[in-house]
């Protein structure tokens, strides 16, 4: 089927099914072009929670579709490729988290949104790369204020001095540096972002001496140290729009470059490394989007027993930010 024909069929079916297509910033260009909304993990979940559509076609990875299902269980969330997972999210299980909590019973458990629903169910608070620093700062403040109040008048974090942060050790390291708070870390990481090396940044800076450097906080600390800013994908889009710089070196999954160029045609964007490709993000194709709409499959649904607990951790994050 030709691309135009395919796109028309998708648009037609989308109306018929009362569906919207949500697309993460790392998806293939042709999938990004099908989007009703493009965004980062947090933005897409928020849109999922607000939409009137009955069906959400989630073009991203599994934990993102699960998060949408946790926030809006009455809607049907489908993934064009159910096997698109996030290796970092798979680096910690619910059992691992509960053992860690047993070891540090007085700690607040904070977890990156890149976790399974089962892991989220064991967290006190969730966070994304956009708000991880704000979430940890809020816990530090809350813990200190709560400790000064009489028993029972503080919040969930009153007097809790330790903070567990899972699964990304590099995001945790970034948060430690920004907040000054030592965290109890897990040994997780993003296999895509660690492919970006300090020498990549140095080389690109040499080629483009006037360029600003932005990187994702999932990058290696040595890479973050060379950047002008470490930002989530949505904040990178904002930075690109607002900066006066005409050239930007981008240290994240290469899929973001398409959106950056489209939104800012008068600026130049250079990927820090072409090796930074997330194979799972590339599993979704236009054909698979069409099949998903035709068959309303594969559905991602989180059982209520897990969903209700996981939602508490997400709601706490949304209250904080
Ligand atoms: P963002 O929330 O910044 O889009 O990041 C999601 C992700 O998986 C990064 O690798
Ligand atoms: Fe997971 Fe990394 Fe892919 Fe993001 S880029 S979905 S963190 S593997």
Coordinates of C-alpha atoms and ligand atoms in Angstrom, one line a residue:
X1 CA 0.0 0.0 0.0
X2 CA 1.3 3.5 -0.9
X3 CA 2.1 5.9 2.0
X4 CA -0.7 8.3 1.1
X5 CA -3.3 5.6 0.9
X6 CA -2.1 4.1 4.2
X7 CA -2.3 7.5 5.9
X8 CA -5.8 8.1 4.5
X9 CA -7.0 4.7 5.7
X10 CA -5.5 5.4 9.2
X11 CA -7.3 8.8 9.4
X12 CA -10.6 7.2 8.3
X13 CA -10.4 4.4 10.8
X14 CA -9.3 6.7 13.6
X15 CA -12.6 8.7 13.2
X16 CA -14.7 5.5 13.0
X17 CA -13.1 4.1 16.1
X18 CA -13.1 7.4 18.0
X19 CA -9.4 7.1 18.5
X20 CA -6.4 9.4 19.0
X21 CA -2.8 8.6 18.1
X22 CA -0.2 9.5 20.8
X23 CA 3.4 9.4 19.6
X24 CA 6.6 9.6 21.6
X25 CA 9.3 12.0 20.4
X26 CA 11.7 9.1 19.5
X27 CA 9.3 7.4 17.0
X28 CA 10.1 7.1 13.3
X29 CA 9.4 10.3 11.3
X30 CA 6.5 8.7 9.3
X31 CA 4.9 7.7 12.6
X32 CA 5.4 11.1 14.1
X33 CA 3.6 12.5 11.1
X34 CA 0.5 10.4 12.1
X35 CA 0.3 11.9 15.6
X36 CA -2.6 13.8 17.1
X37 CA -0.1 14.6 19.8
X38 CA 3.7 14.1 20.1
X39 CA 5.4 14.4 23.4
X40 CA 7.5 13.0 26.2
X41 CA 6.3 10.3 28.7
X42 CA 4.6 12.8 31.0
X43 CA 2.9 14.9 28.4
X44 CA 1.5 11.9 26.6
X45 CA 0.1 10.4 29.8
X46 CA -1.5 13.7 30.7
X47 CA -3.1 13.9 27.3
X48 CA -4.4 10.3 27.6
X49 CA -6.0 11.2 30.9
X50 CA -7.8 14.2 29.5
X51 CA -9.0 13.0 26.1
X52 CA -12.6 12.2 25.2
X53 CA -11.5 9.6 22.7
X54 CA -12.5 6.0 23.5
X55 CA -9.4 4.4 22.0
X56 CA -5.8 5.5 22.5
X57 CA -3.2 4.2 20.0
X58 CA 0.1 4.5 21.9
X59 CA 3.2 4.7 19.7
X60 CA 6.0 4.4 22.2
X61 CA 7.2 1.7 24.6
X62 CA 5.2 -0.6 26.9
X63 CA 5.6 1.3 30.2
X64 CA 4.2 4.4 28.5
X65 CA 1.0 2.6 27.3
X66 CA 0.7 1.1 30.8
X67 CA 0.9 4.6 32.4
X68 CA -1.9 5.7 30.1
X69 CA -4.0 2.7 31.1
X70 CA -3.3 3.4 34.8
X71 CA -4.6 7.0 34.4
X72 CA -7.6 6.2 32.3
X73 CA -8.8 2.6 32.8
X74 CA -12.1 3.3 31.1
X75 CA -10.4 3.8 27.8
X76 CA -9.0 1.2 25.5
X77 CA -5.2 1.6 25.2
X78 CA -3.6 -0.2 22.3
X79 CA 0.0 -0.6 21.1
X80 CA 0.8 -1.2 17.4
X81 CA 3.7 -3.4 18.6
X82 CA 3.2 -4.9 22.0
X83 CA 6.8 -6.2 22.0
X84 CA 8.2 -2.6 22.1
X85 CA 9.6 -2.7 25.7
X86 CA 12.1 -0.5 27.5
X87 CA 15.2 -2.5 28.5
X88 CA 15.9 0.0 31.4
X89 CA 12.4 -0.6 32.8
X90 CA 13.1 -4.4 32.7
X91 CA 16.2 -3.9 34.8
X92 CA 14.1 -3.9 38.0
X93 CA 11.2 -6.1 39.1
X94 CA 8.6 -5.7 41.8
X95 CA 10.5 -8.3 43.9
X96 CA 13.8 -6.4 43.5
X97 CA 12.1 -3.2 44.7
X98 CA 10.4 -4.9 47.7
X99 CA 13.8 -6.4 48.8
X100 CA 15.4 -2.9 48.5
X101 CA 12.6 -1.4 50.6
X102 CA 13.1 -4.1 53.2
X103 CA 16.8 -3.2 53.4
X104 CA 15.9 0.5 53.8
X105 CA 12.5 0.5 55.6
X106 CA 12.6 4.2 56.5
X107 CA 13.3 5.4 52.9
X108 CA 10.9 7.1 50.5
X109 CA 10.8 5.0 47.3
X110 CA 11.0 7.2 44.2
X111 CA 10.8 5.6 40.8
X112 CA 11.3 6.8 37.3
X113 CA 8.3 6.5 35.0
X114 CA 10.4 4.0 33.0
X115 CA 9.2 1.1 35.2
X116 CA 6.6 -1.6 34.9
X117 CA 3.1 -1.1 36.5
X118 CA 4.0 -3.7 39.1
X119 CA 7.1 -1.7 40.2
X120 CA 5.1 1.5 40.2
X121 CA 2.7 -0.2 42.6
X122 CA 5.5 -0.5 45.1
X123 CA 6.6 3.2 44.9
X124 CA 5.8 6.1 47.1
X125 CA 6.2 8.6 44.2
X126 CA 6.8 8.4 40.5
X127 CA 8.9 10.9 38.5
X128 CA 9.8 11.6 34.9
X129 CA 13.0 13.1 33.5
X130 CA 11.2 16.5 33.4
X131 CA 10.4 16.6 37.1
X132 CA 12.8 14.2 38.9
X133 CA 14.7 17.0 40.5
X134 CA 11.5 18.8 41.6
X135 CA 10.1 15.6 43.1
X136 CA 13.2 14.9 45.1
X137 CA 13.4 18.5 46.3
X138 CA 9.7 18.3 47.4
X139 CA 10.4 15.2 49.4
X140 CA 13.4 16.8 51.1
X141 CA 11.4 19.8 52.0
X142 CA 8.4 17.8 53.1
X143 CA 10.4 15.5 55.2
X144 CA 12.1 18.4 57.0
X145 CA 8.8 20.3 57.6
X146 CA 6.9 17.2 58.6
X147 CA 9.5 16.2 61.1
X148 CA 8.9 19.4 63.0
X149 CA 5.1 18.8 63.3
X150 CA 3.5 16.8 66.1
X151 CA 3.0 13.0 65.4
X152 CA 0.4 12.3 62.8
X153 CA 0.2 15.8 61.4
X154 CA 3.0 15.4 58.8
X155 CA 2.6 13.9 55.4
X156 CA 3.7 10.5 54.0
X157 CA 7.3 11.7 53.9
X158 CA 7.6 13.3 57.4
X159 CA 10.9 12.7 59.0
X160 CA 12.0 10.2 56.3
X161 CA 15.6 11.0 55.6
X162 CA 16.6 8.4 53.0
X163 CA 15.4 8.3 49.4
X164 CA 15.5 5.2 47.2
X165 CA 15.7 6.1 43.5
X166 CA 15.2 3.4 40.8
X167 CA 16.0 2.2 38.2
X168 CA 18.3 4.7 36.3
X169 CA 21.6 5.2 38.1
X170 CA 22.6 8.0 35.8
X171 CA 19.4 10.0 36.2
X172 CA 19.9 9.4 40.0
X173 CA 23.4 10.8 39.8
X174 CA 22.1 13.9 37.9
X175 CA 19.4 14.4 40.6
X176 CA 22.0 14.0 43.4
X177 CA 24.1 16.7 41.8
X178 CA 21.1 19.1 41.4
X179 CA 19.6 18.5 44.8
X180 CA 22.7 17.8 46.9
X181 CA 20.9 14.7 48.3
X182 CA 22.6 11.3 48.4
X183 CA 20.3 8.7 47.0
X184 CA 20.0 4.9 47.3
X185 CA 20.5 3.9 43.7
X186 CA 19.7 0.9 41.6
X187 CA 22.1 -0.4 38.9
X188 CA 19.8 0.4 35.9
X189 CA 20.7 2.4 32.8
X190 CA 19.5 3.1 29.3
X191 CA 21.5 1.1 26.8
X192 CA 20.8 3.7 24.1
X193 CA 21.9 6.8 26.0
X194 CA 25.1 5.3 27.3
X195 CA 26.2 4.9 23.7
X196 CA 26.8 8.7 23.6
X197 CA 30.4 9.2 24.7
X198 CA 32.3 12.2 26.0
X199 CA 34.5 12.1 22.8
X200 CA 31.3 12.4 20.7
X201 CA 30.4 15.7 22.4
X202 CA 34.0 16.9 22.1
X203 CA 34.2 16.1 18.4
X204 CA 30.8 17.7 17.6
X205 CA 31.9 20.8 19.6
X206 CA 35.0 21.0 17.5
X207 CA 33.0 20.8 14.3
X208 CA 30.4 23.3 15.5
X209 CA 32.1 25.6 17.9
X210 CA 29.1 28.0 18.1
X211 CA 26.6 25.3 18.9
X212 CA 24.9 24.8 22.3
X213 CA 24.9 21.3 23.7
X214 CA 21.8 19.7 25.2
X215 CA 21.7 16.1 26.5
X216 CA 19.2 13.8 28.2
X217 CA 19.8 13.1 31.9
X218 CA 19.9 9.4 31.1
X219 CA 23.4 10.1 29.6
X220 CA 26.7 9.2 31.3
X221 CA 27.7 11.8 33.9
X222 CA 30.9 12.6 31.9
X223 CA 28.6 13.5 28.9
X224 CA 26.3 15.6 31.1
X225 CA 29.4 17.5 32.4
X226 CA 30.2 18.6 28.9
X227 CA 26.7 19.9 28.1
X228 CA 25.1 23.3 28.4
X229 CA 21.9 21.6 29.8
X230 CA 20.5 18.2 30.6
X231 CA 16.9 18.1 29.7
X232 CA 13.9 15.7 29.0
X233 CA 12.8 15.5 25.4
X234 CA 10.0 18.0 25.9
X235 CA 12.3 20.4 27.6
X236 CA 14.8 20.0 24.7
X237 CA 12.0 21.0 22.3
X238 CA 11.3 24.1 24.4
X239 CA 15.0 24.9 24.7
X240 CA 15.4 24.6 20.9
X241 CA 12.5 27.1 20.3
X242 CA 13.6 29.6 22.9
X243 CA 17.4 29.7 22.5
X244 CA 19.1 32.3 20.3
X245 CA 21.6 29.8 19.2
X246 CA 21.3 28.8 15.6
X247 CA 23.1 25.4 16.0
X248 CA 22.4 22.8 18.6
X249 CA 24.2 19.5 19.4
X250 CA 21.6 17.0 20.6
X251 CA 22.6 14.1 22.9
X252 CA 19.6 11.8 23.0
X253 CA 17.9 9.2 20.9
X254 CA 18.2 10.3 17.2
X255 CA 14.4 10.3 16.6
X256 CA 14.1 13.6 18.3
X257 CA 16.1 15.4 15.6
X258 CA 13.2 15.0 13.1
X259 CA 10.8 16.9 15.4
X260 CA 13.4 19.5 16.3
X261 CA 14.1 20.3 12.6
X262 CA 10.4 20.4 11.7
X263 CA 9.6 22.7 14.6
X264 CA 12.6 25.0 14.0
X265 CA 13.4 25.1 10.2
X266 CA 15.8 28.0 10.6
X267 CA 18.1 26.2 13.0
X268 CA 20.6 23.3 12.6
X269 CA 20.6 20.2 14.8
X270 CA 23.4 17.8 15.0
X271 CA 23.0 14.4 16.7
X272 CA 25.8 13.8 19.2
X273 CA 26.0 10.2 18.1
X274 CA 24.2 8.2 15.4
X275 CA 24.6 5.2 17.6
X276 CA 22.0 6.4 20.0
X277 CA 19.0 4.5 18.5
X278 CA 16.4 2.8 20.6
X279 CA 15.4 -0.3 18.6
X280 CA 12.2 -0.6 20.6
X281 CA 11.1 2.8 19.7
X282 CA 11.6 1.9 16.0
X283 CA 9.3 -1.2 16.2
X284 CA 6.2 0.8 15.4
X285 CA 5.5 1.4 11.7
X286 CA 2.5 3.0 9.9
X287 CA 1.4 -0.4 8.8
X288 CA 1.3 -1.6 12.4
X289 CA -0.7 1.5 13.3
X290 CA -3.3 0.7 10.7
X291 CA -3.5 -3.0 11.8
X292 CA -3.9 -1.9 15.4
X293 CA -6.8 0.3 14.5
X294 CA -8.4 -2.4 12.3
X295 CA -8.2 -5.1 14.9
X296 CA -8.2 -2.8 18.1
X297 CA -5.2 -4.8 19.3
X298 CA -2.9 -5.3 21.2
X299 CA -4.6 -3.9 24.3
X300 CA -2.6 -2.9 27.3
X301 CA -4.6 -3.1 30.5
X302 CA -3.3 -3.0 34.0
X303 CA -5.3 -5.1 36.5
X304 CA -7.1 -3.0 39.2
X305 CA -5.1 -4.6 42.0
X306 CA -1.9 -3.2 40.6
X307 CA -3.4 -0.2 38.9
X308 CA -4.9 1.5 42.0
X309 CA -1.5 1.3 43.9
X310 CA 0.5 2.4 40.9
X311 CA -1.9 5.4 40.3
X312 CA -1.2 6.6 43.8
X313 CA 2.5 7.0 43.0
X314 CA 1.7 8.8 39.7
X315 CA -0.9 11.1 41.4
X316 CA 1.6 12.0 44.1
X317 CA 4.0 13.1 41.4
X318 CA 1.3 15.1 39.6
X319 CA 0.4 16.8 42.9
X320 CA 4.0 17.8 43.5
X321 CA 4.6 19.2 40.0
Ligands
LIG1 P1 11.3 11.6 28.0 O1 10.3 11.4 29.1 O2 12.3 12.6 28.3 O3 10.7 11.7 26.7 O4 12.2 10.2 28.0 C1 11.6 9.0 27.9 C2 12.7 8.0 27.6 O5 12.4 6.8 27.5 C3 14.0 8.5 27.4 O6 14.9 7.5 27.0
LIG2 FE1 14.0 2.8 27.4 FE2 16.3 4.0 26.7 FE3 14.6 3.3 24.8 FE4 14.0 5.3 26.5 S1 15.6 5.2 24.9 S2 12.7 3.7 25.9 S3 15.0 4.6 28.4 S4 15.7 2.0 26.2

